[in-house]
Short mmCIF file of C-alpha atoms in Angstrom, two decimals:
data_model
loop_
_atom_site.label_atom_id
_atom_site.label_comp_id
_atom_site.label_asym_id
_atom_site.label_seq_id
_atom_site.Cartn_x
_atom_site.Cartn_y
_atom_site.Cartn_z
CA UNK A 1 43.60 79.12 -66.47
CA UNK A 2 40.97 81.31 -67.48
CA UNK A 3 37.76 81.38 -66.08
CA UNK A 4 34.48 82.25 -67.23
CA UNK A 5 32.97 85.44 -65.53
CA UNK A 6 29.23 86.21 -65.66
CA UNK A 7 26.43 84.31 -63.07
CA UNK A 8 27.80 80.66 -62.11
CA UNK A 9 24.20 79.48 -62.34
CA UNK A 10 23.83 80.50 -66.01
CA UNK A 11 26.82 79.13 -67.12
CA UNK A 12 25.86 76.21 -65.44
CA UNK A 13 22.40 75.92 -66.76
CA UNK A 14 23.73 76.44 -70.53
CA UNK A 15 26.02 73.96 -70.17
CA UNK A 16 23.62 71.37 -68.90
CA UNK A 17 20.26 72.56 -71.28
CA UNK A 18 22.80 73.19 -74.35
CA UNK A 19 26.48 71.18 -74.08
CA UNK A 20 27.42 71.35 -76.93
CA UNK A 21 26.65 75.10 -77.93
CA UNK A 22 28.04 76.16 -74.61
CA UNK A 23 31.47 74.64 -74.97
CA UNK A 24 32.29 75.37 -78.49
CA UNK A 25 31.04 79.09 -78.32
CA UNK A 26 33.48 79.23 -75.10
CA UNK A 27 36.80 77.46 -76.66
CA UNK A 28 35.81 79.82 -79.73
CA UNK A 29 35.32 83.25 -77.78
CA UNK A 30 38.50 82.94 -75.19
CA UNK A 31 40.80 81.20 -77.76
CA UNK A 32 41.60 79.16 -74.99
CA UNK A 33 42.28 75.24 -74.93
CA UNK A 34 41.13 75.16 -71.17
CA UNK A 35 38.72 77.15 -69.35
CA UNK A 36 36.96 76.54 -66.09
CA UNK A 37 33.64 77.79 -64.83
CA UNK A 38 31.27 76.63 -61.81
CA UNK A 39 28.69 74.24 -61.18
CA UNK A 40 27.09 74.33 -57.70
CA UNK A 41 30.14 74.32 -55.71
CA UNK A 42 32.14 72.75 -57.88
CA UNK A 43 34.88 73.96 -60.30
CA UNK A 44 34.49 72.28 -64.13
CA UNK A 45 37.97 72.46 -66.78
CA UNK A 46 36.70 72.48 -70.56
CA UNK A 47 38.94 70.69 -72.55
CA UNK A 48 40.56 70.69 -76.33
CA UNK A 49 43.48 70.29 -77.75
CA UNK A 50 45.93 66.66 -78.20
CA UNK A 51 47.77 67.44 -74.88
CA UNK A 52 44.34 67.92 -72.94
CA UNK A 53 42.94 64.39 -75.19
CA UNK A 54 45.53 62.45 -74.13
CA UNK A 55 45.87 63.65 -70.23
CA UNK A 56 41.96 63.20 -70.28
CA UNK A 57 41.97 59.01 -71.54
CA UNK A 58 45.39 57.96 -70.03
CA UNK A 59 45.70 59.42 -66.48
CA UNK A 60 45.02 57.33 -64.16
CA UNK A 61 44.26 58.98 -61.25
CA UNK A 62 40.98 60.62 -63.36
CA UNK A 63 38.01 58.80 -62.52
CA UNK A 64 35.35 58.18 -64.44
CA UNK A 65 32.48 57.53 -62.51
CA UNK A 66 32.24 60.32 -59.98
CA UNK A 67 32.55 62.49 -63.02
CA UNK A 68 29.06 61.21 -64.43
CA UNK A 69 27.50 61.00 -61.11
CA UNK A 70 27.75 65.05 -60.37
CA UNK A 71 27.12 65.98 -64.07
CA UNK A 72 24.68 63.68 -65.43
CA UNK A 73 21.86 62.56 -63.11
CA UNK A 74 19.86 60.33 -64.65
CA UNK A 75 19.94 57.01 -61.86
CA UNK A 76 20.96 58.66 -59.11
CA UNK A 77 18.40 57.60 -56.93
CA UNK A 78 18.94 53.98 -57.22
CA UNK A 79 23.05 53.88 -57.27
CA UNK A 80 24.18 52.30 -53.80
CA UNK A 81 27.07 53.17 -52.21
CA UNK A 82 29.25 49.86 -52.48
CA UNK A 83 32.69 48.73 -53.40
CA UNK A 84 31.23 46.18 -55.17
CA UNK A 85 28.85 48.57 -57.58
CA UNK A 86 32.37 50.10 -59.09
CA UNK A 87 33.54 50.69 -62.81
CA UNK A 88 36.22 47.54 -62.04
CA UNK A 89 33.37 45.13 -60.89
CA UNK A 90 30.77 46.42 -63.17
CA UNK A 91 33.25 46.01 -66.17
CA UNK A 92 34.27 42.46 -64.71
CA UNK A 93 30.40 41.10 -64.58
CA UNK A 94 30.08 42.55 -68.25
CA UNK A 95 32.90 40.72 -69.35
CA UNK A 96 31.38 37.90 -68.07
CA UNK A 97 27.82 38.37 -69.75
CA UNK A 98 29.31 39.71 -73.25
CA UNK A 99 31.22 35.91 -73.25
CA UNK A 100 31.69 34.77 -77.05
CA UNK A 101 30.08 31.89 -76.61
CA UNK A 102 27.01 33.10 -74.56
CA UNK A 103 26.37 35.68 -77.53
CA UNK A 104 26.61 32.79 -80.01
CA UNK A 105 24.02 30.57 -78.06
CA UNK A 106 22.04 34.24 -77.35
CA UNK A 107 22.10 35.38 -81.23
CA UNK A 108 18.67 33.19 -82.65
CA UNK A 109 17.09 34.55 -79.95
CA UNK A 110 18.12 37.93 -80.44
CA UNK A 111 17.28 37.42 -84.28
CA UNK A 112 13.90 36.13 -83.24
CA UNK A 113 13.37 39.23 -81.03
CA UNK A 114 14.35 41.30 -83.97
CA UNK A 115 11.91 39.59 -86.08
CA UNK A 116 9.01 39.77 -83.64
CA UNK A 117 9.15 43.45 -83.56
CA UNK A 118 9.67 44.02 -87.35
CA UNK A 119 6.31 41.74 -88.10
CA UNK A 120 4.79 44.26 -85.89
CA UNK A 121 5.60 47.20 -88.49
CA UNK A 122 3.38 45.07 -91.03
CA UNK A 123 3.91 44.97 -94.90
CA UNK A 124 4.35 48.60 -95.15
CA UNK A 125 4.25 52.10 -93.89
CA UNK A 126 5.93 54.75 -92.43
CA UNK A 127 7.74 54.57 -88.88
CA UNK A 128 10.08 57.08 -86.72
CA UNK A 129 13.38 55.16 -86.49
CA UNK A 130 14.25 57.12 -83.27
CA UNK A 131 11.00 54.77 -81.32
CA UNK A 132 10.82 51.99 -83.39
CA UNK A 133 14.39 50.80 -83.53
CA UNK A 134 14.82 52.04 -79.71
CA UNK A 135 12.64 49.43 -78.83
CA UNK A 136 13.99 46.46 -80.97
CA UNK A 137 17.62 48.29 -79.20
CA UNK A 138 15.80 47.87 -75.80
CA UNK A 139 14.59 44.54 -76.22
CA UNK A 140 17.71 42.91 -77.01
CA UNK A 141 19.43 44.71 -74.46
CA UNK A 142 16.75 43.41 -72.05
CA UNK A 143 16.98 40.05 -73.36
CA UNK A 144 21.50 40.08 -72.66
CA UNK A 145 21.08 42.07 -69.62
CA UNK A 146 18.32 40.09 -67.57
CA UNK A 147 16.32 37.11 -67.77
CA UNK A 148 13.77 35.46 -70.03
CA UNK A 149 11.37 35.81 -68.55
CA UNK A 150 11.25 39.33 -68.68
CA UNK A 151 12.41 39.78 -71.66
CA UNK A 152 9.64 37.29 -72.59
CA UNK A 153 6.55 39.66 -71.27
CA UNK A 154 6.11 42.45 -73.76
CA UNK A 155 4.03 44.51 -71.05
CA UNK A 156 6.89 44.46 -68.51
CA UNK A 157 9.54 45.29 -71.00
CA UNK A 158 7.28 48.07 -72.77
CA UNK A 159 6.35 49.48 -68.77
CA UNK A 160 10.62 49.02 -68.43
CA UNK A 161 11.08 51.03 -71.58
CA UNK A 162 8.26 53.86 -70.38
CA UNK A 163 9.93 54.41 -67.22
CA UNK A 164 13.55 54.18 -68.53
CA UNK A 165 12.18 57.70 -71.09
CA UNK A 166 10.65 58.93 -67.93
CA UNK A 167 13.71 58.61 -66.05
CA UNK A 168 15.89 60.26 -68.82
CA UNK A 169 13.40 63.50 -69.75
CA UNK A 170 13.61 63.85 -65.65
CA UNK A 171 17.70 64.81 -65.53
CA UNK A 172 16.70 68.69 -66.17
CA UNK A 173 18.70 71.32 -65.58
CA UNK A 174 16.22 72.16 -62.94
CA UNK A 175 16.25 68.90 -61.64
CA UNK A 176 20.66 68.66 -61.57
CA UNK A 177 20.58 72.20 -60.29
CA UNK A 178 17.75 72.91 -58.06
CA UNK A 179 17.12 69.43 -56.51
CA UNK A 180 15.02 70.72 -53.68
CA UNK A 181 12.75 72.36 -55.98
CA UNK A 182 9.16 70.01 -55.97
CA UNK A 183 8.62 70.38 -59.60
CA UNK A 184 7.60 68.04 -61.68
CA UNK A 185 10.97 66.54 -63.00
CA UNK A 186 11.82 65.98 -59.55
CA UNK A 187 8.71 63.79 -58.69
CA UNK A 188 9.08 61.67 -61.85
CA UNK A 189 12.75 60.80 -61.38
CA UNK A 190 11.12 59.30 -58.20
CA UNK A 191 8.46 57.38 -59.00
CA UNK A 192 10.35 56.29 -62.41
CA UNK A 193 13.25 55.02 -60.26
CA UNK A 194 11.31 53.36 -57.52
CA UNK A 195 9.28 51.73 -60.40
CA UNK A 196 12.37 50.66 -62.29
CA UNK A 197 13.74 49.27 -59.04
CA UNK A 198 10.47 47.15 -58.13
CA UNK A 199 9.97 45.83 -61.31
CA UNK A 200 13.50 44.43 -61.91
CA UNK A 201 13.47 43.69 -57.91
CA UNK A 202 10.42 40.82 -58.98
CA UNK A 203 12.27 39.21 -61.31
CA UNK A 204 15.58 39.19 -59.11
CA UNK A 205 13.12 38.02 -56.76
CA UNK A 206 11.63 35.15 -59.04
CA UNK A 207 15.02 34.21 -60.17
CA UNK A 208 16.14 33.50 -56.37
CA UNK A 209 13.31 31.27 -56.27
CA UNK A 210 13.69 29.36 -59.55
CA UNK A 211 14.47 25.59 -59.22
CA UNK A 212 17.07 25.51 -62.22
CA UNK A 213 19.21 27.86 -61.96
CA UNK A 214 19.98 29.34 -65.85
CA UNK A 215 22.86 30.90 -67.53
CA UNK A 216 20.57 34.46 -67.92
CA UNK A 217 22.72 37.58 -66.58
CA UNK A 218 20.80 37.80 -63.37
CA UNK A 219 21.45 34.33 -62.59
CA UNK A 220 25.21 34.58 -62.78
CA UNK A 221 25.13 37.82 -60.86
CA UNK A 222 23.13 36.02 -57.91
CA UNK A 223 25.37 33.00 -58.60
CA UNK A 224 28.51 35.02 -57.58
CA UNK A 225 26.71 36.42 -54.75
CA UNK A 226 25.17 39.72 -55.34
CA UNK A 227 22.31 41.59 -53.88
CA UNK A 228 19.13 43.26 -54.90
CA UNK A 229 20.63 47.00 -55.29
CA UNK A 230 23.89 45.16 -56.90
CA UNK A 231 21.94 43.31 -59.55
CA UNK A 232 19.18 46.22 -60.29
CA UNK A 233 21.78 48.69 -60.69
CA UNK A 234 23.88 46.26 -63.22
CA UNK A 235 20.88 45.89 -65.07
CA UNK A 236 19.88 49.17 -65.65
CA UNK A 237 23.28 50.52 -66.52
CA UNK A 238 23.95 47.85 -69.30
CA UNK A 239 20.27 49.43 -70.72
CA UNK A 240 21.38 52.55 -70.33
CA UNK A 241 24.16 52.47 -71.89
CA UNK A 242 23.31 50.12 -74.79
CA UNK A 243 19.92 52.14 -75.04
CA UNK A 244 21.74 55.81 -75.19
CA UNK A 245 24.19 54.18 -77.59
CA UNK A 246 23.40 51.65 -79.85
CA UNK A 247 19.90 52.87 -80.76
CA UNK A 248 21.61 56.03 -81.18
CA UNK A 249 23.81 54.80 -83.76
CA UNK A 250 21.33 51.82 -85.63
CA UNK A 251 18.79 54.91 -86.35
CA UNK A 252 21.35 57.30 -87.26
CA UNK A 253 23.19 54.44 -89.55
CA UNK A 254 19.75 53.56 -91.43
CA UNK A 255 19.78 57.63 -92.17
CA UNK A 256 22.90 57.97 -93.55
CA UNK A 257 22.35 54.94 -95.71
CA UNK A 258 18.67 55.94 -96.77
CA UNK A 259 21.02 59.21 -98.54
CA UNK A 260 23.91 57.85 -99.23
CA UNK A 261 22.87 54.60 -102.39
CA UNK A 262 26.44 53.39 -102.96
CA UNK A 263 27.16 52.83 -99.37
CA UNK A 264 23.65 51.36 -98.83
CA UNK A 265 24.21 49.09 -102.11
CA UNK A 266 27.79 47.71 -100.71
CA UNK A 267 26.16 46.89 -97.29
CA UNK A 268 23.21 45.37 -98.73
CA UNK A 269 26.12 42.98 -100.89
CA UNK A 270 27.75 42.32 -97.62
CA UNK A 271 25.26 40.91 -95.93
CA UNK A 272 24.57 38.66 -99.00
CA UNK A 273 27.94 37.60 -99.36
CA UNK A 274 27.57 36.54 -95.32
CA UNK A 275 24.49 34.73 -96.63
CA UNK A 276 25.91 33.19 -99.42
CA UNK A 277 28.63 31.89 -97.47
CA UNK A 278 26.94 30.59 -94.76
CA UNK A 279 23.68 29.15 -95.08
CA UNK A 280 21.94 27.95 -98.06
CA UNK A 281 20.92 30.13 -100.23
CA UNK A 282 17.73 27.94 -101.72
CA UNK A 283 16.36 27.90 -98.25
CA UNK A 284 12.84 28.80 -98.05
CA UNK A 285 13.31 29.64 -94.07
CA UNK A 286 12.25 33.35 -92.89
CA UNK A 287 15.32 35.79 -93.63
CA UNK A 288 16.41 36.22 -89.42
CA UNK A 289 16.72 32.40 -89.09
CA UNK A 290 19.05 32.64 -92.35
CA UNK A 291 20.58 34.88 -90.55
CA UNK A 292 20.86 32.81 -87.06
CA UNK A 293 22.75 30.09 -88.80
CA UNK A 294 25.56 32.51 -89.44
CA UNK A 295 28.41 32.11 -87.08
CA UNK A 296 29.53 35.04 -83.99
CA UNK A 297 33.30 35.05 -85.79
CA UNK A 298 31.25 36.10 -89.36
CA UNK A 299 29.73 38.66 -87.65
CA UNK A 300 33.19 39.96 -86.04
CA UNK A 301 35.46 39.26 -88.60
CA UNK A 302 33.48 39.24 -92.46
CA UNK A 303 31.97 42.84 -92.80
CA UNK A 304 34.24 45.29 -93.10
CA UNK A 305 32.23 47.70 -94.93
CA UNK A 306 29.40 47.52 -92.75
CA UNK A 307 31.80 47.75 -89.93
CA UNK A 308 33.27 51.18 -91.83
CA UNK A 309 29.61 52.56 -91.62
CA UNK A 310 29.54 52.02 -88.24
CA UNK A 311 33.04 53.70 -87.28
CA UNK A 312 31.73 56.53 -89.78
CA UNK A 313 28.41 57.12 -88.19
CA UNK A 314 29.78 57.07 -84.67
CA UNK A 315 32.00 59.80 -85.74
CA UNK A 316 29.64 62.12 -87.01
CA UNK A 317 27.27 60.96 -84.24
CA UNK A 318 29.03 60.53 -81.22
CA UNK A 319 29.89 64.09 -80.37
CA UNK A 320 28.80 63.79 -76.66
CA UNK A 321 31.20 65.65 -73.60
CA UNK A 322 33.23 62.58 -71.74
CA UNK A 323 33.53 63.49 -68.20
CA UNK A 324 35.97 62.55 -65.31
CA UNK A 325 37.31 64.30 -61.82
CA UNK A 326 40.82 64.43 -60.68
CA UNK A 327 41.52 62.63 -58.06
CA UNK A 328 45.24 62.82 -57.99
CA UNK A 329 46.99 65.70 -56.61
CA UNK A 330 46.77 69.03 -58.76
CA UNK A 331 47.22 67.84 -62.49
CA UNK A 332 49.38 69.97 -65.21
CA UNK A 333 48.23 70.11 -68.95
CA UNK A 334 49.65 72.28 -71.74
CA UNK A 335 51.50 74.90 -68.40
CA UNK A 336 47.57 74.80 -66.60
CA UNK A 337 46.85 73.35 -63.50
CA UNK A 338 43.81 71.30 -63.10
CA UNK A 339 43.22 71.31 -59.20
CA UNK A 340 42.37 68.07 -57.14
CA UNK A 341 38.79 67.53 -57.06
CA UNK A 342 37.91 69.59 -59.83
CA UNK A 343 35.28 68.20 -62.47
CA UNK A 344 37.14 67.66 -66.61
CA UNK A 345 34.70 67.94 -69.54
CA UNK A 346 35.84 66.84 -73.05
CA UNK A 347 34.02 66.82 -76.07
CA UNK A 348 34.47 64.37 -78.69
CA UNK A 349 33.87 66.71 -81.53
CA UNK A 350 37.09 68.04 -80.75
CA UNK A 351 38.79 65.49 -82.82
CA UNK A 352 36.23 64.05 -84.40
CA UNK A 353 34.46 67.06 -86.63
CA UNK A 354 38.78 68.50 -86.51
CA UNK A 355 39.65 68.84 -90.05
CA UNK A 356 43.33 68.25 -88.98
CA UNK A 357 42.21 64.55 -88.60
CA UNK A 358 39.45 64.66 -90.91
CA UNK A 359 38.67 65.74 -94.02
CA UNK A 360 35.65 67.14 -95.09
CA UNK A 361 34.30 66.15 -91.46
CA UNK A 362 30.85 67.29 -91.86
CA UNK A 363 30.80 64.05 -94.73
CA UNK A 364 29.48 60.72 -94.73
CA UNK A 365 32.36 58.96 -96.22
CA UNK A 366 33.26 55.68 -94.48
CA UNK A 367 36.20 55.11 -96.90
CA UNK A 368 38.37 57.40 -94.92
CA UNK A 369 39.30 54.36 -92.31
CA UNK A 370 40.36 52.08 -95.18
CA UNK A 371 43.86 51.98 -96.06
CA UNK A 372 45.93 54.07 -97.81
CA UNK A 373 44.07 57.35 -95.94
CA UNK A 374 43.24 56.03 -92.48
CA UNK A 375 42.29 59.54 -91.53
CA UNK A 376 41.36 57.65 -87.63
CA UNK A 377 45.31 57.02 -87.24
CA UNK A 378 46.46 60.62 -88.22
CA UNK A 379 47.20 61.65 -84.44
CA UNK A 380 47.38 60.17 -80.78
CA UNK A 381 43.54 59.30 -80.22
CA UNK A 382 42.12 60.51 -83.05
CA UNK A 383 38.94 58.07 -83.05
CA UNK A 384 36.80 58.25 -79.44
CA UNK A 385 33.45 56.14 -81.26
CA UNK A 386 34.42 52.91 -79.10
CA UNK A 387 36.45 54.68 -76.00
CA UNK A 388 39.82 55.01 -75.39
CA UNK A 389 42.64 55.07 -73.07
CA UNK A 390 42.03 53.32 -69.40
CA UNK A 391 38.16 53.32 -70.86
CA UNK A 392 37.52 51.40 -73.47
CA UNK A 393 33.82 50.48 -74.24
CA UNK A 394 33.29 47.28 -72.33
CA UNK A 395 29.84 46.20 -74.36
CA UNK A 396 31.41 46.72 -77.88
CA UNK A 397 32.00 43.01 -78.74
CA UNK A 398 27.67 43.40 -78.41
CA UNK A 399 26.51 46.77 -79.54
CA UNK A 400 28.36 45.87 -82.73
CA UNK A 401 26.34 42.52 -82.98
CA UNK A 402 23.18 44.55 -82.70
CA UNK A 403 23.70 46.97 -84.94
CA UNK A 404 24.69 44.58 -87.64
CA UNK A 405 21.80 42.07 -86.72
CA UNK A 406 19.56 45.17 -87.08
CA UNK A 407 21.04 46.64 -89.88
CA UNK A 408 21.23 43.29 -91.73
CA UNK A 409 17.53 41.92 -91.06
CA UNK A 410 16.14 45.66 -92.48
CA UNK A 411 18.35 45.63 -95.24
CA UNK A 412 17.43 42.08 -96.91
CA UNK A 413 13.77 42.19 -95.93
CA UNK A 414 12.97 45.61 -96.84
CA UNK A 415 12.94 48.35 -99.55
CA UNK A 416 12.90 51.75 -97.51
CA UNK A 417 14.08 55.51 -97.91
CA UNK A 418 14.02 58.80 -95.48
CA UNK A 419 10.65 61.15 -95.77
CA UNK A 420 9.16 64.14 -93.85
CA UNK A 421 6.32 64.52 -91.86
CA UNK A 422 4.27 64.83 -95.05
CA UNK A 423 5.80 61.67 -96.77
CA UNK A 424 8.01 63.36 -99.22
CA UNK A 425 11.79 63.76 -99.61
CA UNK A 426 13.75 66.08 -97.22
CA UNK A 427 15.24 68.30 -99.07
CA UNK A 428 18.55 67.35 -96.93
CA UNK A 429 19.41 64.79 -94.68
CA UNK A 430 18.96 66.28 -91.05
CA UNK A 431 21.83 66.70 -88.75
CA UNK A 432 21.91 65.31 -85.52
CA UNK A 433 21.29 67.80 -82.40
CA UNK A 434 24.55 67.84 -80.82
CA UNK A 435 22.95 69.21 -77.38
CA UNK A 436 20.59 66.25 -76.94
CA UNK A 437 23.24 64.13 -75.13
CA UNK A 438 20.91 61.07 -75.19
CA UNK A 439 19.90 60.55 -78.55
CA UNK A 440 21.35 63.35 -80.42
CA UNK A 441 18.05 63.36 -82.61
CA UNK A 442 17.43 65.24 -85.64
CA UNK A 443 17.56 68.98 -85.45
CA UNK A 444 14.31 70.51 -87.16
CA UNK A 445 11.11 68.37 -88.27
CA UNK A 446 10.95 64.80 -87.80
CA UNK A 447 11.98 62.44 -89.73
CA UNK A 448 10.33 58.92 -90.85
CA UNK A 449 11.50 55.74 -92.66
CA UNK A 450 8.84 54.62 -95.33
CA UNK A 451 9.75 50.86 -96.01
CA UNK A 452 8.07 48.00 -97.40
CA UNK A 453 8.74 44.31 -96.85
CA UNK A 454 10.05 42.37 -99.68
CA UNK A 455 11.40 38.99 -98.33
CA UNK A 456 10.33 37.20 -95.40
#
């Protein structure tokens, strides 16, 4: 396999500062669909290709989480150790919290929380998708993932949201690299995970002590027996994840539509089709308690289009590197030998911007997963939005709930379209930065949403 020469440590650094750039200008220069190069001690195998793909999603000796704890940092310091904090038991409890009919007796609340945070925008202006929607993505997530009364106390839940940014602008090279060093990225990761810890540790806390028990997630995790570290660590994970994700893809969806009318205009139909079919149309109720009446199947099973955004945004979007280790004894792909132990880095684009799947790639057009083209089903894997393989994405029964509660509540209550910093058209829509592996935010100047309400 070939192996990139040059200083480990810069190699290392690129591919941690830019992921993206550093992989594709690798596969590019060596011609190669494997290479390996060094992080710390460890050895790292770039992958690309359909034989690498489906090695990288169906092996099942690869594991998935001690390939994000060595490569992404992030909430190291509060992981425990425990048989009981693995991917089985952590996708068992979500299981349990993403229940159909929990999210149907959640959803008016969620709507509500929606609604709260939208009234806070006021009749009209100009906001910045990528903090404003975050935070409606946070709440929600907050308000599945924990208790009410957290979710209820704006301060705690905007202090959970400031340390949860702190937290993620503290994985730094530096930081992943250099861990002894006593900069500053190495002192916030501290105090933002002891304060994420203590503040979630209250509620836990309060929750134990709580006459009537409730059906909020932290109840059934302390109903089936779990401890502090267990229950802070669930918690935080589910945000993470729905946080790094679904805001991701609600911002990044309202974009696409602000360009793209005709997609916008059959979305905007959509939802008043769900309206029309399931709630009364002459109400004079506020548009997210409309909205509330409609039932969890509608949302599943009655927007297709909408649902086609989605699976088109996450394509263009959702370019991040997937990550595993091989645990199994020394793996073969395509005649290359992928030793045990060693670190395997795939990234998404690799299919997903592939113009042997996809045409035009680099455009929004969500009619390519509708029959006859179904561009998605052209090879083996060819989509990667929602997981795939022995990983599926766990919490996608709910990130697709938000996104359409979102997207619907914005698009029947307001009027809005994309501007610069000076109020005025972009010339073009901006493309996401594929080395920001949080948020992939807009490359360039940033980007607003001016909107103004028109329903209530």
């Amino acid at each position: 396999m070939y192996q990139l020469g040059g200083f480990s440590i810069i190699n290392a650094w690129t591919f941690f500062n830019k992921r993206y750039e550093f992989l594709w200008s690798n596969f590019n220069k060596t011609g190669q669909d494997l290479f390996s190069f060094k992080v710390l001690q460890h050895k790292v195998v770039a992958m690309s290709g359909e034989a690498s793909r489906i090695t990288f999603f169906n092996e099942k000796d690869l594991d998935f989480s001690q390939g994000y704890r060595l490569l992404m940092g992030g909430l190291g310091d509060i992981k425990v150790e425990n048989e009981d904090a693995g991917p089985a038991m952590f996708n068992k409890r979500l299981l349990k919290i993403f229940r159909r009919d929990r999210l149907q007796h959640v959803m008016p609340t969620l709507l509500s929380d929606i609604n709260k945070r939208m009234d806070a925008w006021g009749m009209e202006g100009k906001m910045n998708p990528f903090k404003n929607i975050y935070d409606i993505v946070i709440q929600l997530t907050v308000r599945i993932a924990s208790c009410e009364e957290l979710a209820d106390d704006p301060r705690s839940v905007e202090k959970m949201s400031d340390l949860y940014w702190r937290l993620e602008k503290s994985a730094t090279a530096v930081g992943l690299l250099l861990p002894w060093f006593p900069g500053t990225a190495k002192k916030d990761k501290k105090q933002a995970s002891e304060g994420l810890y203590g503040l979630l540790s209250y509620y836990v806390d309060a929750r134990r002590k709580a006459e009537v028990p409730s059906s909020d997630a932290i109840d059934e995790l302390i109903a089936d027996g779990a401890d502090n570290a267990i229950i802070v660590e669930f918690v935080l994970n589910v945000i993470f994840a729905g946080v790094v994700n679904t805001g991701m893809i609600c911002c990044w969806t309202l974009l696409y539509l602000s360009a793209n009318k005709e997609w916008k205009g059959k979305a905007m139909a959509e939802v008043k089709s769900l309206l029309a079919a399931h709630t009364t149309m002459t109400s004079s109720e506020p548009m997210h308690q409309r909205l509330s009446r409609i039932p969890f199947s509608a949302w599943e099973d009655e927007m297709p289009v909408v649902e086609s955004i989605i699976r088109e945004t996450l394509r263009l979007v959702k370019n991040d590197t997937a990550l595993r280790r091989n645990l199994a004894d020394n793996l073969q792909v395509s005649g290359k030998t992928i030793d045990k132990g060693a670190f395997m880095a795939y990234n998404m684009a690799d299919v997903h911007l592939n113009e042997l799947f996809y045409s035009e790639p680099l455009k929004f057009d969500p009619d390519r997963f509708t029959a006859p083209r179904e561009e998605d089903k052209r090879g083996n894997i060819a989509f990667l939005g929602w997981g795939a393989g022995r990983h599926p994405c766990t919490g996608m029964k709910f990130a697709k709930l938000e996104i359409k509660m979102i997207l619907a509540l914005v698009l029947s209550r307001y009027e809005y379209k994309l501007v610069d910093t000076s109020g005025k058209p972009p010339k073009q829509l901006p493309q996401p930065n594929r080395n920001d592996i949080h948020q992939a935010r807009p490359m360039g100047e940033p980007c607003f949403l001016r909107y103004r309400k028109i329903v209530d």
